[in-house]
Amino acid sequence: MAQNINVENAIVVGSGPAGWTASIYLALAGLNPTLVTGTEHFGGALVYGTHVQNFPGFEDGIAGIDLMDKMKQQSKNLGTNILLDDVTNFDLAGDIKSLTLSDSSVLNAKTVILALGAEYRKLGAKGETQYSGKGVSYCATCDGFFFKAKTVAVIGGGDTALHEALYLSEMCEKVYLIHRRDKFRASDAMQKTVLNNKKIELILNAEVVEFKGNGDVLNALSLKHKNTDGLTEIATSGAFIAIGHTPNTALLTGKLVLDSEGYIKLESDTSLTSAKGVFAGGNAADKRYRQAITAAGAGAKAALDAIAHLQK
Ligand SMILES: Cc1cc2nc3c(=O)[nH]c(=O)nc-3n(C[C@H](O)[C@H](O)[C@H](O)COP(=O)(O)OP(=O)(O)OC[C@H]3O[C@@H](n4cnc5c(N)ncnc54)[C@H](O)[C@@H]3O)c2cc1C
């Protein structure tokens, strides 16, 4: 005899700005969504000690952890069923999608919204974790404001690193651009602009081996120079690590179309993935903007697309 299975309208995976926003829209549409938070990064990337200045509605800014708590509370008040768990397997092929959780239980739904985020790549150098949020940052647009008229360093050699160095040169007194090779990967045009910028000083063939400070804030970087094997130290108030991101999409390989870097491919101007009934938003599908507000906006788009799909 066929077993009755419980099929939900919509499951959202991820508890960053994209996930909470999607769940709020779905709940307001009366669809009783379930949101699986993830356990390793419950609340998403913003909970890591950052003060958010660029999310509208908070005239003095707001601690990332408080912003995420407010989003969670809003979603909860509207009736979202919140599960503190991880999805360990996605079956997205049929009309009914099945998501396996860490205890092997299975959730079924007509639509799924993937709001899985992306990890900032870490250097792995001594002091990096200790001074994260205390001088070490992974986002110039988010944190550059705190280093007005100060000396900062950007670490990396691609377009993002050079773009961040240029962005910071507008507000900082001096910007060191530190790269472990003798050539940048960034476009020629970008390199030319950087070379012509008097505030940016290049330090090539050098690796950061330690982030140093007084325990509370960063104040120096220890560098190892490839050509001499020697160590030097530079004084700096901020260090922006720009060595790339890894979208949290490993579990989706072979199940959805991903681009060469693992980001979820979307149908242009929508949140539609390559699987019918599966939508995505936020940093797992966006390597360009990577902001809390753009992730929240993408979560809203995903929910609206899921609602339209359910109405068909
Ligand atoms: C230190 C720091 C400071 C920042 N400061 C700012 C700032 O000031 N302003 C700004 O606009 N942006 C800032 N950002 C960027 C901002 O945090 C991101 O753009 C935003 O969080 C992306 O939202 P998201 O919802 O796409 O992903 P995330 O916030 O990364 O959330 C992804 C979610 O997916 C979950 N997840 C992943 N895999 C699974 C799984 N298998 N099962 C269940 N759940 C899963 C995770 O647990 C997490 O909850 C900062 C980022 C960092 C790291």
Coordinates of C-alpha atoms and ligand atoms in Angstrom, one line a residue:
M1 CA 0.0 0.0 0.0
A2 CA 1.4 3.4 -0.9
Q3 CA 2.5 5.5 2.0
N4 CA 1.2 9.0 2.5
I5 CA 4.1 11.5 2.6
N6 CA 3.9 15.0 4.0
V7 CA 4.6 17.4 1.1
E8 CA 5.3 21.0 2.1
N9 CA 4.8 24.0 -0.2
A10 CA 8.2 25.5 0.2
I11 CA 11.5 24.8 2.0
V12 CA 14.2 27.4 2.3
V13 CA 17.7 26.3 3.0
G14 CA 20.0 28.9 4.7
S15 CA 19.6 31.4 7.5
G16 CA 21.5 34.4 6.0
P17 CA 19.7 37.5 4.7
A18 CA 18.6 35.7 1.5
G19 CA 17.0 32.8 3.4
W20 CA 15.2 34.8 6.1
T21 CA 13.8 37.3 3.5
A22 CA 12.5 34.4 1.3
S23 CA 10.9 32.8 4.3
I24 CA 9.2 36.1 5.3
Y25 CA 7.7 36.5 1.8
L26 CA 6.5 32.9 1.8
A27 CA 5.0 33.1 5.2
L28 CA 3.2 36.4 4.3
A29 CA 1.8 34.6 1.2
G30 CA 0.3 32.0 3.6
L31 CA 2.5 29.1 2.4
N32 CA 3.8 28.0 5.9
P33 CA 7.4 27.6 4.8
T34 CA 10.1 25.6 6.6
L35 CA 13.6 27.0 6.9
V36 CA 16.6 24.8 7.5
T37 CA 19.2 27.1 9.1
G38 CA 22.4 25.2 8.8
T39 CA 24.4 24.6 12.0
E40 CA 27.9 25.6 11.1
H41 CA 26.9 29.1 10.1
F42 CA 23.5 29.6 11.8
G43 CA 22.5 33.2 10.9
G44 CA 24.8 33.4 7.9
A45 CA 28.0 35.3 7.3
L46 CA 26.9 38.5 9.1
V47 CA 27.0 37.0 12.6
Y48 CA 30.8 37.1 12.7
G49 CA 31.3 40.2 14.8
T50 CA 30.7 42.8 12.1
H51 CA 28.9 46.1 12.6
V52 CA 26.7 46.7 9.5
Q53 CA 26.5 50.3 8.3
N54 CA 25.0 49.8 4.9
F55 CA 21.7 48.0 5.6
P56 CA 18.9 50.6 5.3
G57 CA 16.7 51.3 8.3
F58 CA 19.3 51.5 11.1
E59 CA 20.5 55.1 11.4
D60 CA 23.5 54.1 13.6
G61 CA 24.2 50.9 11.9
I62 CA 23.5 47.6 13.6
A63 CA 25.6 44.6 14.8
G64 CA 25.4 41.8 12.2
I65 CA 24.3 39.3 14.8
D66 CA 21.4 41.7 15.9
L67 CA 20.3 42.2 12.3
M68 CA 20.2 38.5 11.7
D69 CA 18.3 38.0 15.0
K70 CA 15.7 40.6 13.9
M71 CA 15.2 38.8 10.6
K72 CA 14.8 35.5 12.3
Q73 CA 12.3 36.9 14.8
Q74 CA 10.3 38.5 12.1
S75 CA 10.2 35.2 10.1
K76 CA 9.3 33.3 13.3
N77 CA 6.5 35.7 14.2
L78 CA 5.0 35.2 10.8
G79 CA 4.9 31.4 11.4
T80 CA 8.0 30.0 9.6
N81 CA 8.8 26.5 10.9
I82 CA 12.5 26.9 11.8
L83 CA 14.7 23.8 11.8
L84 CA 18.2 24.0 13.3
D85 CA 19.8 21.4 11.1
D86 CA 21.9 20.8 8.0
V87 CA 20.7 19.4 4.7
T88 CA 23.0 16.6 3.8
N89 CA 21.5 15.5 0.5
F90 CA 19.3 17.2 -2.2
D91 CA 17.0 15.3 -4.5
L92 CA 15.7 18.0 -6.8
A93 CA 14.8 16.2 -10.0
G94 CA 11.1 15.4 -9.7
D95 CA 8.0 17.5 -9.0
I96 CA 8.4 16.7 -5.3
K97 CA 11.8 17.6 -4.0
S98 CA 13.4 15.6 -1.1
L99 CA 15.9 17.0 1.3
T100 CA 17.7 14.7 3.7
L101 CA 18.7 16.2 7.1
S102 CA 21.6 15.2 9.3
D103 CA 19.6 12.6 11.3
S104 CA 18.6 11.0 7.9
S105 CA 15.0 12.3 8.2
V106 CA 13.6 13.5 4.9
L107 CA 11.6 16.7 4.1
N108 CA 9.5 16.8 0.9
A109 CA 8.3 20.0 -0.8
K110 CA 6.9 21.3 -4.1
T111 CA 9.4 24.1 -4.1
V112 CA 12.9 24.7 -2.7
I113 CA 14.8 27.9 -2.2
L114 CA 18.5 27.6 -2.0
A115 CA 20.1 30.4 0.0
L116 CA 23.4 28.7 0.9
G117 CA 25.8 31.6 0.8
A118 CA 29.6 31.5 0.0
E119 CA 32.6 31.2 2.2
Y120 CA 35.3 33.9 2.1
R121 CA 38.6 32.1 1.5
K122 CA 40.9 32.5 4.4
L123 CA 44.7 32.9 4.3
G124 CA 45.2 30.6 7.2
A125 CA 48.0 32.9 8.6
K126 CA 48.6 33.2 12.4
G127 CA 46.4 35.8 14.0
E128 CA 43.8 35.9 11.2
T129 CA 40.9 34.5 13.2
Q130 CA 41.9 36.5 16.3
Y131 CA 41.8 39.8 14.5
S132 CA 38.8 39.1 12.3
G133 CA 36.4 42.0 12.8
K134 CA 39.2 43.8 14.8
G135 CA 41.1 45.0 11.7
V136 CA 41.0 41.9 9.5
S137 CA 38.2 42.1 7.0
Y138 CA 37.0 40.2 3.9
C139 CA 34.9 43.1 2.3
A140 CA 36.1 46.6 1.6
T141 CA 32.6 47.9 0.7
C142 CA 31.4 46.7 4.1
D143 CA 34.2 47.8 6.4
G144 CA 36.3 50.4 4.5
F145 CA 34.3 53.1 6.3
F146 CA 36.0 52.2 9.6
F147 CA 39.5 52.9 8.2
K148 CA 39.0 56.5 7.0
A149 CA 42.3 58.3 6.7
K150 CA 44.2 55.3 8.0
T151 CA 46.7 52.9 6.5
V152 CA 45.4 49.6 5.3
A153 CA 46.6 46.5 3.4
V154 CA 44.8 44.5 0.7
I155 CA 46.0 40.9 0.2
G156 CA 45.4 39.3 -3.2
G157 CA 46.2 39.5 -6.9
G158 CA 43.0 39.2 -8.9
D159 CA 40.4 41.8 -10.0
T160 CA 38.6 41.8 -6.7
A161 CA 41.8 42.6 -4.8
L162 CA 42.7 45.4 -7.1
H163 CA 39.2 46.7 -7.1
E164 CA 39.2 46.7 -3.3
A165 CA 42.6 48.6 -3.2
L166 CA 41.2 51.3 -5.5
Y167 CA 38.0 51.6 -3.5
L168 CA 40.0 51.9 -0.2
S169 CA 42.4 54.5 -1.8
E170 CA 39.4 56.9 -2.0
M171 CA 39.1 57.1 1.8
C172 CA 42.4 55.7 3.3
E173 CA 45.7 57.5 3.7
K174 CA 47.7 54.7 2.2
V175 CA 47.0 51.2 0.8
Y176 CA 49.5 48.4 0.6
L177 CA 48.7 45.9 -2.0
I178 CA 50.4 42.6 -1.1
H179 CA 50.6 39.7 -3.6
R180 CA 52.5 36.5 -3.3
R181 CA 53.5 36.5 -7.0
D182 CA 55.4 39.0 -9.2
K183 CA 52.4 39.5 -11.5
F184 CA 48.7 40.2 -10.9
R185 CA 45.9 38.1 -12.4
A186 CA 43.7 41.1 -12.8
S187 CA 42.9 42.7 -16.1
D188 CA 45.5 45.0 -17.8
A189 CA 43.2 48.0 -17.5
M190 CA 42.7 47.5 -13.7
Q191 CA 46.5 47.0 -13.2
K192 CA 47.2 50.3 -15.1
T193 CA 44.8 52.2 -12.9
V194 CA 46.3 50.7 -9.7
L195 CA 49.9 51.5 -10.9
N196 CA 48.9 55.2 -11.5
N197 CA 47.4 55.5 -8.0
K198 CA 49.8 57.3 -5.7
K199 CA 48.2 56.1 -2.6
I200 CA 48.7 52.4 -3.4
E201 CA 52.1 50.8 -2.7
L202 CA 52.7 47.4 -4.2
I203 CA 54.5 44.7 -2.2
L204 CA 55.1 41.7 -4.6
N205 CA 56.5 38.2 -4.0
A206 CA 55.4 38.5 -0.3
E207 CA 53.1 36.5 1.9
V208 CA 51.5 37.5 5.1
V209 CA 52.7 35.1 7.8
E210 CA 51.2 36.8 10.8
F211 CA 48.5 39.4 11.7
K212 CA 49.8 41.2 14.8
G213 CA 48.1 43.5 17.3
N214 CA 47.7 44.4 20.9
G215 CA 45.1 41.7 21.5
D216 CA 42.2 44.0 20.8
V217 CA 43.0 45.5 17.4
L218 CA 45.3 44.8 14.5
N219 CA 48.4 47.0 14.1
A220 CA 50.9 45.2 11.9
L221 CA 51.5 42.5 9.4
S222 CA 54.5 40.3 9.3
L223 CA 55.6 39.5 5.7
K224 CA 57.8 36.8 4.3
H225 CA 59.6 37.8 1.1
K226 CA 59.9 35.0 -1.4
N227 CA 63.1 36.2 -3.1
T228 CA 65.1 36.6 0.1
D229 CA 63.2 34.4 2.6
G230 CA 63.5 37.4 4.9
L231 CA 60.8 38.7 7.2
T232 CA 59.7 42.3 7.4
E233 CA 56.9 44.1 9.3
I234 CA 54.5 46.8 8.1
A235 CA 52.3 48.9 10.4
T236 CA 48.6 48.9 9.3
S237 CA 45.2 49.4 11.0
G238 CA 43.3 47.2 8.5
A239 CA 44.0 44.1 6.4
F240 CA 41.5 43.2 3.6
I241 CA 41.8 39.7 2.4
A242 CA 40.6 39.3 -1.2
I243 CA 41.7 35.9 -2.3
G244 CA 38.3 34.6 -3.5
H245 CA 35.1 32.9 -2.3
T246 CA 33.8 29.4 -2.4
P247 CA 30.0 29.0 -2.8
N248 CA 28.5 26.4 -0.5
T249 CA 27.2 24.3 -3.4
A250 CA 29.3 21.1 -3.2
L251 CA 26.1 19.1 -2.5
L252 CA 24.5 20.4 -5.7
T253 CA 27.2 19.1 -8.1
G254 CA 25.5 17.1 -10.8
K255 CA 22.0 18.1 -9.5
L256 CA 21.9 21.7 -10.8
V257 CA 23.8 23.6 -13.4
L258 CA 26.7 25.4 -11.7
D259 CA 29.2 27.7 -13.3
S260 CA 33.0 26.8 -13.4
E261 CA 33.5 28.3 -9.9
G262 CA 30.5 26.4 -8.4
Y263 CA 28.0 29.3 -8.3
I264 CA 24.4 28.3 -9.1
K265 CA 23.4 29.4 -12.6
L266 CA 20.2 31.3 -12.8
E267 CA 17.9 32.1 -15.8
S268 CA 18.7 35.8 -16.5
D269 CA 17.0 38.3 -14.3
T270 CA 15.2 35.6 -12.3
S271 CA 15.9 33.2 -9.5
L272 CA 15.1 30.1 -11.6
T273 CA 17.7 27.4 -11.5
S274 CA 18.1 24.5 -14.0
A275 CA 15.6 22.4 -11.9
K276 CA 11.9 23.2 -12.1
G277 CA 10.6 24.4 -8.8
V278 CA 14.0 25.1 -7.4
F279 CA 15.0 28.7 -6.9
A280 CA 18.2 30.3 -5.6
G281 CA 19.3 33.7 -4.2
G282 CA 22.2 35.3 -2.4
N283 CA 25.9 34.7 -2.5
A284 CA 25.6 31.1 -3.6
A285 CA 24.4 32.5 -7.0
D286 CA 26.0 35.9 -7.0
K287 CA 29.7 36.6 -7.4
R288 CA 29.4 40.2 -8.3
Y289 CA 27.6 42.1 -5.5
R290 CA 27.9 40.0 -2.3
Q291 CA 26.1 42.4 0.0
A292 CA 23.5 41.7 2.7
I293 CA 21.0 43.9 1.0
T294 CA 21.4 42.3 -2.4
A295 CA 21.2 38.9 -0.8
A296 CA 18.0 39.9 0.9
G297 CA 16.6 41.3 -2.4
A298 CA 17.5 38.0 -4.1
G299 CA 15.7 36.1 -1.4
A300 CA 12.6 38.1 -2.1
K301 CA 12.9 37.4 -5.8
A302 CA 13.3 33.7 -5.1
A303 CA 10.2 33.7 -2.9
L304 CA 8.1 35.5 -5.5
D305 CA 9.2 33.1 -8.2
A306 CA 8.4 30.1 -5.9
I307 CA 4.9 31.6 -5.2
A308 CA 4.3 32.1 -8.9
H309 CA 5.4 28.5 -9.5
L310 CA 3.0 27.2 -6.8
Q311 CA 0.1 29.2 -8.3
K312 CA 0.5 27.6 -11.8
Ligands
LIG1 C1 33.0 39.4 8.4 C2 31.9 39.8 7.4 C3 31.4 41.1 7.4 C4 30.5 41.5 6.5 N1 29.9 42.7 6.6 C5 29.0 43.1 5.7 C6 28.4 44.4 5.8 O1 28.8 45.2 6.7 N2 27.4 44.8 4.9 C7 27.0 43.9 3.9 O2 26.2 44.3 3.1 N3 27.6 42.7 3.8 C8 28.5 42.3 4.6 N4 29.1 41.0 4.5 C9 28.6 40.2 3.4 C10 27.3 39.5 3.8 O3 27.4 38.9 5.1 C11 26.8 38.5 2.8 O4 26.7 39.2 1.5 C12 25.5 37.9 3.1 O5 25.5 37.3 4.4 C13 25.1 36.9 2.1 O6 23.8 36.4 2.4 P1 23.4 34.9 2.0 O7 22.0 34.8 2.6 O8 23.5 34.8 0.5 O9 24.4 33.9 2.6 P2 25.0 33.7 4.1 O10 24.7 34.9 5.0 O11 26.4 33.3 4.0 O12 24.1 32.5 4.6 C14 24.2 31.2 4.1 C15 23.4 30.2 4.9 O13 23.4 29.0 4.3 C16 23.5 28.0 5.3 N5 23.9 26.7 4.7 C17 24.9 26.4 3.9 N6 24.9 25.1 3.6 C18 23.8 24.6 4.2 C19 23.3 23.2 4.2 N7 23.9 22.2 3.6 N8 22.2 23.0 5.0 C20 21.6 24.0 5.7 N9 22.0 25.3 5.6 C21 23.2 25.6 4.9 C22 24.5 28.6 6.3 O14 24.4 27.9 7.6 C23 24.0 30.0 6.3 O15 23.0 30.2 7.3 C24 30.0 40.6 5.4 C25 30.6 39.3 5.4 C26 31.5 38.9 6.3 C27 32.0 37.5 6.3

